[in-house]
CSV table of C-alpha atoms in Angstrom, one decimal:
chain,number,residue,atom,x,y,z
A,1,MET,CA,8.6,-23.8,-21.3
A,2,LYS,CA,6.6,-20.9,-20.1
A,3,SER,CA,5.2,-21.1,-16.6
A,4,SER,CA,1.5,-20.9,-17.8
A,5,LYS,CA,2.1,-24.3,-19.5
A,6,ARG,CA,3.8,-26.0,-16.6
A,7,MET,CA,2.3,-28.7,-14.5
A,8,LEU,CA,1.2,-27.2,-11.2
A,9,ALA,CA,0.8,-28.6,-7.8
A,10,LEU,CA,-0.4,-32.1,-6.9
A,11,ALA,CA,-4.1,-32.5,-6.6
A,12,GLY,CA,-4.0,-32.9,-2.9
A,13,GLY,CA,-2.3,-29.5,-2.5
A,14,ILE,CA,-4.8,-27.9,-4.8
A,15,ALA,CA,-7.7,-29.4,-3.0
A,16,ALA,CA,-6.4,-28.0,0.3
A,17,LEU,CA,-6.3,-24.5,-1.2
A,18,ALA,CA,-10.1,-24.8,-1.8
A,19,LEU,CA,-10.6,-24.5,1.9
A,20,LEU,CA,-9.2,-20.9,1.7
A,21,SER,CA,-11.3,-20.0,-1.4
A,22,GLY,CA,-14.5,-18.1,-1.8
A,23,CYS,CA,-16.2,-21.2,-3.0
A,24,ALA,CA,-15.6,-22.9,0.3
A,25,SER,CA,-17.2,-20.2,2.4
A,26,GLY,CA,-20.3,-18.1,2.3
A,27,SER,CA,-23.2,-19.1,0.0
A,28,SER,CA,-23.4,-21.6,-2.7
A,29,GLY,CA,-23.7,-21.7,-6.5
A,30,ASP,CA,-25.3,-19.3,-8.9
A,31,GLY,CA,-28.5,-18.9,-7.0
A,32,GLY,CA,-28.6,-18.0,-3.3
A,33,LYS,CA,-27.6,-15.1,-1.2
A,34,VAL,CA,-23.9,-14.4,-0.7
A,35,ASP,CA,-23.2,-13.8,3.0
A,36,GLN,CA,-19.4,-14.1,3.0
A,37,LEU,CA,-16.6,-13.2,0.6
A,38,THR,CA,-13.0,-14.3,0.8
A,39,PHE,CA,-10.3,-11.8,0.1
A,40,TRP,CA,-6.7,-12.9,-0.4
A,41,LEU,CA,-3.8,-10.5,-0.1
A,42,SER,CA,-0.2,-10.4,1.0
A,43,THR,CA,0.9,-7.4,3.1
A,44,SER,CA,2.3,-6.3,6.4
A,45,THR,CA,0.3,-6.5,9.6
A,46,ALA,CA,0.2,-2.7,9.6
A,47,GLN,CA,-1.2,-2.5,6.1
A,48,GLU,CA,-3.6,-5.4,6.6
A,49,LYS,CA,-5.4,-3.1,9.1
A,50,GLY,CA,-6.8,-0.8,6.4
A,51,TYR,CA,-8.4,-3.8,4.7
A,52,GLN,CA,-9.7,-5.2,7.9
A,53,ASP,CA,-11.3,-1.8,8.7
A,54,LEU,CA,-12.8,-1.8,5.3
A,55,ALA,CA,-14.2,-5.3,5.7
A,56,THR,CA,-15.7,-4.5,9.1
A,57,ALA,CA,-17.4,-1.4,7.7
A,58,TYR,CA,-18.7,-3.3,4.7
A,59,GLU,CA,-20.2,-6.0,6.9
A,60,GLU,CA,-21.9,-3.4,9.1
A,61,LYS,CA,-23.4,-1.7,6.0
A,62,THR,CA,-24.4,-4.8,4.0
A,63,GLY,CA,-24.4,-7.8,6.3
A,64,VAL,CA,-21.9,-9.5,4.0
A,65,ALA,CA,-18.8,-10.6,5.8
A,66,VAL,CA,-15.4,-10.4,4.1
A,67,LYS,CA,-12.9,-12.9,5.3
A,68,ILE,CA,-9.3,-11.6,4.8
A,69,VAL,CA,-6.6,-14.2,4.3
A,70,ASN,CA,-3.1,-12.7,4.5
A,71,LEU,CA,-0.7,-15.1,2.7
A,72,PRO,CA,3.1,-14.9,2.3
A,73,TYR,CA,4.2,-12.8,-0.6
A,74,ASP,CA,6.2,-15.5,-2.3
A,75,GLY,CA,3.3,-17.9,-2.2
A,76,LEU,CA,0.3,-15.8,-3.2
A,77,GLN,CA,0.8,-15.9,-7.0
A,78,THR,CA,1.4,-19.7,-6.9
A,79,LYS,CA,-1.7,-20.3,-4.8
A,80,LEU,CA,-3.7,-18.3,-7.2
A,81,ARG,CA,-2.5,-20.4,-10.1
A,82,GLU,CA,-3.2,-23.6,-8.2
A,83,SER,CA,-6.6,-22.4,-7.2
A,84,ALA,CA,-7.4,-21.4,-10.8
A,85,GLN,CA,-6.6,-24.9,-11.9
A,86,ALA,CA,-8.8,-26.3,-9.2
A,87,ASN,CA,-11.7,-23.9,-9.8
A,88,SER,CA,-11.4,-22.7,-6.3
A,89,LEU,CA,-10.4,-19.1,-6.6
A,90,PRO,CA,-11.1,-16.5,-3.8
A,91,ASP,CA,-13.8,-13.9,-4.5
A,92,VAL,CA,-11.3,-11.0,-4.4
A,93,VAL,CA,-7.5,-10.7,-4.4
A,94,ARG,CA,-4.9,-8.1,-4.2
A,95,ALA,CA,-2.4,-9.7,-6.6
A,96,ALA,CA,1.2,-8.6,-7.2
A,97,GLY,CA,0.6,-9.1,-11.0
A,98,ILE,CA,-1.9,-10.2,-13.5
A,99,ASP,CA,-1.6,-13.9,-14.5
A,100,PRO,CA,-2.9,-15.1,-17.9
A,101,LEU,CA,-3.8,-18.4,-16.3
A,102,TRP,CA,-6.8,-16.7,-14.5
A,103,THR,CA,-7.6,-13.5,-16.4
A,104,GLY,CA,-10.5,-15.2,-18.2
A,105,LYS,CA,-12.2,-15.8,-14.8
A,106,THR,CA,-12.2,-12.2,-13.7
A,107,VAL,CA,-15.1,-9.7,-13.2
A,108,ASP,CA,-15.1,-6.7,-15.5
A,109,LEU,CA,-14.4,-3.6,-13.3
A,110,ALA,CA,-14.9,-1.0,-16.1
A,111,SER,CA,-18.0,0.5,-14.6
A,112,ILE,CA,-16.1,1.3,-11.4
A,113,VAL,CA,-13.2,2.8,-13.3
A,114,ASP,CA,-15.5,4.8,-15.5
A,115,ASP,CA,-17.6,6.2,-12.6
A,116,ASP,CA,-16.6,9.9,-12.6
A,117,ALA,CA,-17.3,10.1,-8.9
A,118,ASN,CA,-14.4,7.8,-8.2
A,119,LYS,CA,-11.9,10.0,-10.1
A,120,ILE,CA,-9.6,7.0,-10.8
A,121,ASP,CA,-6.6,8.0,-12.8
A,122,GLN,CA,-7.2,6.7,-16.3
A,123,ASP,CA,-3.5,6.9,-17.2
A,124,ILE,CA,-2.8,3.9,-15.0
A,125,ILE,CA,-5.7,1.6,-16.0
A,126,ALA,CA,-5.2,-1.1,-18.6
A,127,LYS,CA,-8.2,-2.2,-20.7
A,128,ASP,CA,-8.4,-5.0,-23.3
A,129,ASP,CA,-9.6,-4.5,-26.8
A,130,ASP,CA,-13.2,-4.9,-25.7
A,131,GLY,CA,-12.8,-2.3,-22.9
A,132,LYS,CA,-12.8,-4.9,-20.1
A,133,VAL,CA,-10.9,-3.9,-16.9
A,134,THR,CA,-9.4,-6.9,-15.3
A,135,SER,CA,-8.0,-5.1,-12.2
A,136,ILE,CA,-7.7,-1.7,-10.5
A,137,PRO,CA,-4.5,-0.8,-8.7
A,138,SER,CA,-4.9,-0.8,-5.0
A,139,ASP,CA,-2.3,2.0,-4.9
A,140,VAL,CA,0.6,3.2,-6.9
A,141,THR,CA,4.3,3.4,-6.3
A,142,ALA,CA,6.7,5.8,-7.9
A,143,ALA,CA,10.5,6.1,-8.3
A,144,GLY,CA,12.3,9.1,-7.0
A,145,LEU,CA,15.4,10.6,-5.4
A,146,PHE,CA,16.3,10.7,-1.7
A,147,VAL,CA,19.1,12.8,-0.3
A,148,ASN,CA,21.2,12.8,2.8
A,149,LYS,CA,19.9,16.1,4.1
A,150,SER,CA,22.6,16.3,6.8
A,151,LEU,CA,25.4,16.1,4.2
A,152,PHE,CA,23.8,18.8,2.0
A,153,GLU,CA,23.4,21.1,5.0
A,154,LYS,CA,27.0,20.5,6.1
A,155,ALA,CA,28.1,21.4,2.6
A,156,GLY,CA,25.9,24.4,2.5
A,157,ILE,CA,24.2,23.3,-0.8
A,158,ASP,CA,20.5,23.4,-1.5
A,159,TYR,CA,18.4,20.8,-3.3
A,160,PRO,CA,15.0,21.2,-5.1
A,161,THR,CA,11.8,19.9,-3.5
A,162,ASP,CA,9.5,21.0,-6.2
A,163,PRO,CA,9.3,19.2,-9.6
A,164,ALA,CA,8.9,22.6,-11.3
A,165,LYS,CA,12.4,23.4,-10.1
A,166,ALA,CA,14.0,20.1,-10.8
A,167,TRP,CA,17.7,19.6,-11.6
A,168,THR,CA,19.0,18.2,-14.8
A,169,TRP,CA,21.1,15.1,-14.2
A,170,ASP,CA,24.2,17.1,-14.9
A,171,GLU,CA,23.1,19.8,-12.3
A,172,PHE,CA,22.4,17.1,-9.8
A,173,LEU,CA,25.7,15.3,-10.3
A,174,LYS,CA,27.6,18.6,-10.0
A,175,ALA,CA,25.8,19.4,-6.7
A,176,ALA,CA,26.3,15.9,-5.4
A,177,ASP,CA,30.0,15.9,-6.3
A,178,GLN,CA,30.4,19.2,-4.4
A,179,VAL,CA,28.7,17.7,-1.3
A,180,LYS,CA,30.9,14.6,-1.5
A,181,ALA,CA,34.1,16.7,-1.7
A,182,LYS,CA,33.1,19.0,1.2
A,183,THR,CA,31.9,16.2,3.5
A,184,GLY,CA,34.1,13.3,2.7
A,185,ALA,CA,31.2,11.1,1.6
A,186,LYS,CA,32.2,8.0,-0.5
A,187,TYR,CA,29.7,8.1,-3.4
A,188,ASP,CA,27.5,10.7,-5.1
A,189,LEU,CA,24.7,8.3,-5.7
A,190,VAL,CA,23.4,4.7,-5.3
A,191,PHE,CA,20.7,3.4,-7.7
A,192,ASP,CA,18.5,0.3,-7.2
A,193,SER,CA,19.5,-2.4,-9.6
A,194,SER,CA,16.0,-2.7,-11.0
A,195,PRO,CA,14.6,-2.5,-14.5
A,196,SER,CA,11.9,-0.2,-13.0
A,197,ARG,CA,14.4,2.3,-11.7
A,198,LEU,CA,16.4,2.2,-15.0
A,199,ARG,CA,13.1,2.9,-16.9
A,200,ALA,CA,12.6,6.0,-14.7
A,201,TYR,CA,16.1,7.3,-15.5
A,202,MET,CA,15.7,6.6,-19.2
A,203,PHE,CA,12.3,8.4,-19.3
A,204,THR,CA,13.7,11.5,-17.6
A,205,LYS,CA,16.4,11.6,-20.3
A,206,GLY,CA,13.6,12.0,-22.9
A,207,THR,CA,13.9,8.5,-24.5
A,208,ASP,CA,11.2,6.1,-25.5
A,209,PHE,CA,12.9,3.3,-23.7
A,210,MET,CA,11.2,-0.1,-24.2
A,211,GLN,CA,8.0,1.2,-25.7
A,212,GLN,CA,6.2,-1.4,-27.7
A,213,GLU,CA,4.9,-0.8,-31.1
A,214,LYS,CA,1.6,-2.2,-32.5
A,215,ASP,CA,3.6,-4.9,-34.3
A,216,GLY,CA,5.0,-6.1,-31.0
A,217,SER,CA,8.5,-4.7,-31.6
A,218,PHE,CA,10.5,-2.6,-29.2
A,219,PRO,CA,12.5,-0.2,-31.4
A,220,THR,CA,15.4,1.8,-30.2
A,221,ASP,CA,17.5,4.7,-31.5
A,222,ALA,CA,20.8,6.5,-31.0
A,223,LYS,CA,19.3,8.8,-28.3
A,224,THR,CA,18.3,5.7,-26.2
A,225,VAL,CA,21.7,4.1,-26.7
A,226,ASP,CA,23.5,7.3,-25.6
A,227,ALA,CA,21.3,7.6,-22.5
A,228,LEU,CA,22.0,4.1,-21.5
A,229,GLN,CA,25.7,4.7,-21.9
A,230,ASP,CA,25.4,7.8,-19.7
A,231,PHE,CA,23.9,5.6,-17.0
A,232,ALA,CA,26.6,3.0,-17.3
A,233,ASP,CA,29.3,5.7,-17.1
A,234,MET,CA,28.0,6.9,-13.7
A,235,ASN,CA,28.8,3.4,-12.4
A,236,ASP,CA,32.6,4.2,-12.1
A,237,ASP,CA,33.1,3.5,-8.4
A,238,SER,CA,33.3,7.2,-7.7
A,239,VAL,CA,29.9,8.6,-8.7
A,240,MET,CA,28.2,5.3,-8.1
A,241,PRO,CA,29.6,1.9,-7.0
A,242,LYS,CA,29.7,-0.7,-9.7
A,243,SER,CA,28.9,-3.4,-7.2
A,244,VAL,CA,25.2,-2.6,-6.9
A,245,TRP,CA,24.4,-3.5,-10.5
A,246,THR,CA,27.2,-6.0,-11.1
A,247,SER,CA,27.2,-8.0,-7.8
A,248,SER,CA,24.0,-7.2,-6.0
A,249,GLN,CA,25.4,-5.0,-3.2
A,250,ASP,CA,22.5,-3.5,-1.2
A,251,PRO,CA,21.9,0.2,-2.1
A,252,ASN,CA,19.5,0.7,0.8
A,253,ALA,CA,22.3,-0.3,3.3
A,254,LEU,CA,24.8,1.8,1.5
A,255,PHE,CA,22.6,4.9,1.8
A,256,LYS,CA,21.8,4.2,5.4
A,257,SER,CA,25.5,4.1,6.1
A,258,GLY,CA,25.6,7.8,5.8
A,259,GLN,CA,28.4,7.7,3.2
A,260,VAL,CA,26.2,8.3,0.1
A,261,VAL,CA,24.9,11.7,-0.9
A,262,ALA,CA,21.8,10.5,-2.7
A,263,TYR,CA,19.8,7.4,-3.4
A,264,PHE,CA,17.4,6.7,-6.4
A,265,SER,CA,14.7,4.3,-5.2
A,266,GLY,CA,11.0,4.7,-4.6
A,267,VAL,CA,8.3,5.9,-2.2
A,268,TRP,CA,8.2,2.7,-0.3
A,269,GLN,CA,11.5,3.6,1.3
A,270,SER,CA,10.0,6.6,3.1
A,271,SER,CA,8.4,4.6,5.9
A,272,ASP,CA,11.6,2.5,6.3
A,273,PHE,CA,13.8,5.6,6.5
A,274,ALA,CA,11.5,7.2,9.0
A,275,SER,CA,11.8,4.2,11.3
A,276,ASN,CA,15.4,3.1,10.7
A,277,ILE,CA,17.6,6.1,9.9
A,278,THR,CA,18.7,7.7,13.1
A,279,ASP,CA,22.3,8.8,12.5
A,280,PHE,CA,21.5,11.6,9.9
A,281,ASP,CA,18.6,13.5,8.5
A,282,TRP,CA,17.1,12.4,5.1
A,283,ALA,CA,14.7,14.0,2.7
A,284,SER,CA,13.1,13.4,-0.7
A,285,ALA,CA,14.3,15.7,-3.5
A,286,ALA,CA,12.8,16.4,-6.9
A,287,THR,CA,13.8,13.8,-9.5
A,288,PRO,CA,16.0,15.3,-12.2
A,289,ALA,CA,14.1,16.2,-15.4
A,290,ASP,CA,16.4,16.0,-18.4
A,291,PRO,CA,14.3,17.2,-20.1
A,292,THR,CA,11.3,15.1,-19.2
A,293,HIS,CA,9.4,15.2,-15.9
A,294,ALA,CA,9.0,11.5,-15.4
A,295,THR,CA,9.1,8.6,-13.0
A,296,GLU,CA,8.2,4.9,-13.0
A,297,ILE,CA,4.6,4.6,-11.9
A,298,ASN,CA,3.8,1.0,-10.9
A,299,TYR,CA,1.0,-0.8,-9.0
A,300,GLY,CA,1.4,-1.5,-5.3
A,301,GLY,CA,-1.2,-4.2,-5.9
A,302,ASN,CA,-3.9,-5.3,-8.3
A,303,ILE,CA,-7.5,-5.6,-7.0
A,304,VAL,CA,-9.3,-8.4,-8.9
A,305,GLY,CA,-12.7,-9.9,-8.5
A,306,PHE,CA,-13.4,-13.5,-9.7
A,307,GLU,CA,-16.5,-14.8,-11.4
A,308,ASN,CA,-16.8,-17.9,-9.3
A,309,SER,CA,-20.6,-17.8,-10.1
A,310,ASP,CA,-23.0,-15.2,-11.2
A,311,ALA,CA,-24.0,-14.4,-7.6
A,312,ARG,CA,-20.4,-14.5,-6.2
A,313,GLY,CA,-19.1,-12.4,-9.1
A,314,THR,CA,-21.7,-9.8,-8.5
A,315,ALA,CA,-21.0,-9.8,-4.8
A,316,ALA,CA,-17.3,-9.4,-5.4
A,317,LYS,CA,-17.8,-6.5,-7.6
A,318,LYS,CA,-20.1,-4.8,-5.1
A,319,PHE,CA,-17.4,-5.0,-2.5
A,320,ILE,CA,-14.7,-3.6,-4.9
A,321,ASP,CA,-17.1,-0.8,-5.8
A,322,TYR,CA,-17.5,0.0,-2.1
A,323,MET,CA,-13.7,-0.1,-1.7
A,324,TYR,CA,-13.2,2.6,-4.4
A,325,ASP,CA,-15.9,4.9,-3.1
A,326,PRO,CA,-13.8,8.0,-2.5
A,327,THR,CA,-14.7,8.2,1.2
A,328,ASN,CA,-13.9,4.6,1.9
A,329,TYR,CA,-10.8,4.6,-0.3
A,330,ALA,CA,-9.4,7.7,1.4
A,331,LYS,CA,-9.7,5.9,4.7
A,332,LEU,CA,-7.8,2.9,3.3
A,333,VAL,CA,-5.1,5.0,1.8
A,334,THR,CA,-4.6,7.0,5.0
A,335,THR,CA,-4.5,3.9,7.2
A,336,ASN,CA,-2.1,2.0,5.0
A,337,GLY,CA,0.1,4.9,3.9
A,338,PHE,CA,-0.7,4.4,0.2
A,339,LEU,CA,-0.2,6.8,-2.8
A,340,PRO,CA,-3.8,6.9,-4.1
A,341,VAL,CA,-5.0,6.0,-7.6
A,342,GLU,CA,-7.9,8.5,-7.2
A,343,THR,CA,-7.4,12.2,-7.5
A,344,GLY,CA,-8.9,15.0,-5.4
A,345,LEU,CA,-8.6,13.1,-2.1
A,346,ASP,CA,-7.6,15.0,1.1
A,347,ILE,CA,-5.1,12.6,2.6
A,348,GLN,CA,-3.5,13.4,6.0
A,349,TYR,CA,-1.0,10.6,6.6
A,350,PRO,CA,-0.5,9.7,10.3
A,351,PHE,CA,3.3,9.6,10.1
A,352,GLU,CA,5.1,11.1,13.1
A,353,SER,CA,8.1,11.8,10.9
A,354,GLN,CA,7.9,15.2,9.1
A,355,ALA,CA,10.4,13.8,6.5
A,356,ALA,CA,8.0,11.0,5.7
A,357,LYS,CA,5.1,13.4,5.4
A,358,ASP,CA,7.1,15.7,3.1
A,359,SER,CA,8.3,12.7,1.1
A,360,PHE,CA,4.8,11.5,0.4
A,361,ALA,CA,3.6,15.0,-0.5
A,362,LEU,CA,6.5,15.3,-3.0
A,363,TYR,CA,5.9,11.9,-4.6
A,364,GLN,CA,2.3,13.0,-5.2
A,365,LYS,CA,3.5,16.1,-6.9
A,366,GLU,CA,6.0,14.0,-9.0
A,367,ILE,CA,3.1,11.8,-10.1
A,368,ASP,CA,0.9,14.7,-11.0
A,369,ALA,CA,3.8,16.2,-13.1
A,370,ALA,CA,4.9,13.0,-14.6
A,371,ASP,CA,4.8,12.4,-18.4
A,372,PRO,CA,2.3,9.6,-19.3
A,373,ILE,CA,5.2,7.4,-20.4
A,374,SER,CA,5.8,6.9,-16.6
A,375,SER,CA,3.0,4.4,-16.3
A,376,SER,CA,3.5,2.7,-19.7
A,377,TYR,CA,5.2,-0.4,-18.4
A,378,ALA,CA,2.5,-1.1,-15.8
A,379,LYS,CA,-0.2,-0.8,-18.4
A,380,GLU,CA,1.6,-2.9,-20.9
A,381,SER,CA,2.5,-5.7,-18.5
A,382,ALA,CA,-1.2,-5.9,-17.5
A,383,LYS,CA,-2.2,-6.0,-21.2
A,384,TRP,CA,0.4,-8.8,-21.9
A,385,ALA,CA,-1.2,-10.9,-19.1
A,386,VAL,CA,-4.7,-10.4,-20.5
A,387,GLU,CA,-3.3,-11.5,-23.9
A,388,GLY,CA,-1.8,-14.6,-22.3
A,389,LYS,CA,1.8,-13.4,-22.6
A,390,GLU,CA,4.5,-13.8,-19.9
A,391,LEU,CA,7.7,-11.9,-19.7
A,392,GLY,CA,9.5,-14.3,-17.4
A,393,THR,CA,12.8,-13.2,-15.9
A,394,ASP,CA,13.6,-9.7,-17.1
A,395,PRO,CA,17.2,-9.7,-18.4
A,396,THR,CA,17.7,-5.9,-18.0
A,397,THR,CA,19.7,-5.9,-14.7
A,398,ALA,CA,22.1,-8.7,-15.8
A,399,GLU,CA,22.7,-7.2,-19.2
A,400,VAL,CA,23.3,-3.7,-17.9
A,401,GLY,CA,25.7,-5.2,-15.4
A,402,LYS,CA,27.7,-6.6,-18.3
A,403,LEU,CA,27.7,-3.1,-19.9
A,404,ILE,CA,29.0,-1.6,-16.7
A,405,ASN,CA,31.7,-4.2,-16.5
A,406,GLY,CA,32.8,-3.3,-20.0
A,407,GLN,CA,31.7,-6.7,-21.4
A,408,GLN,CA,29.5,-5.3,-24.1
A,409,SER,CA,28.4,-2.0,-25.7
A,410,ALA,CA,25.2,-0.1,-24.9
A,411,LYS,CA,23.9,-0.9,-28.3
A,412,LYS,CA,24.5,-4.7,-27.8
A,413,THR,CA,22.9,-4.4,-24.3
A,414,LEU,CA,19.7,-2.9,-25.8
A,415,GLU,CA,19.6,-5.4,-28.6
A,416,THR,CA,19.7,-8.3,-26.2
A,417,ILE,CA,17.0,-6.8,-23.9
A,418,THR,CA,14.7,-6.0,-26.8
A,419,LYS,CA,15.2,-9.4,-28.4
A,420,TYR,CA,14.1,-11.1,-25.2
A,421,TYR,CA,11.1,-8.8,-24.9
A,422,GLU,CA,10.0,-9.4,-28.5
A,423,GLU,CA,10.4,-13.2,-28.1
A,424,HIS,CA,8.3,-13.3,-24.9
A,425,VAL,CA,5.7,-10.5,-25.2
A,426,GLY,CA,6.0,-9.3,-28.8
């Protein structure tokens, strides 16, 4: 049974959550002045600072306090569901995803998105058929390629750092193989075992991988089958280890070991590498374009306001409007090390690591150069939630693992994945 139809928490647990909600603090009802908002999020202490600074500035400007409640990541979505059942939602949330259980209770943010002054990237915004915007991404993430810079330098081989000069996949693999041969590295590449990273690869190969038609279907073709087979063939325990996709070996740890030439992951690794890689130099390289300049653009978080009452809904929207004012949003992005959803901002990240600074700059170029298909999944998944549809557990990683192990064909793998999608969100 789908999770939206499951019985949720006991009434006592739900009632306890009301103490955290916007309805339990600030002003009352539809009438009255709102003097405090409640903002739920789940983030690191470092990234909470940007939101705390924003809340402090907002209170100084408006007199309205914003109480930030930082919840564990694994529990936030559950607490939101329980709170929706108890009619005790917070005023604002930075949610990991959009849940059909509470989409009907949200404030329409279309006027913020449509304000030309904010320069919010329209390609990453999902609207329903009536033009309502349920959420605005707090930031975006993107998939991309990291290299062991020390190994490339030792081998005397260059790598592109400009999307306009990107490798094809064959060119990358040839270079990586040369680096491996000259330096004694163990693998050319490791690749996150993630549907998101696979989508990025398939998009760069020029396919329409998992693109939904108006009738709800997810058609495929021979080009897509061939590209998936190419990906599986790289998992041969020489180019890439089979164990990442078939038995959950950690690709991050493999790359950090210094024995891997390159790692296909995402921008969030930049801060980790800057702090935790000390035995070699690393860098971001341009993602291969073969022939499409593409990545997988996803949402770091979804900013949502709730219509707990007319007054509270209006107050929540005013705070979100303040958040996305370019001056305020630039401060948030800078403090938290986000990739922005607004264009034209002058962001000077406070990283000490030059590699991290260069990495963020390259990711921004990658996003600017990316084909619109790059943000298709993020937009579609938000739309599914608005329509009350839930994907559940994506079978992609498990099915591709079977392909890599020789248990099924690329065609069968795609048929299984698309059938699941069509049954759940078709």
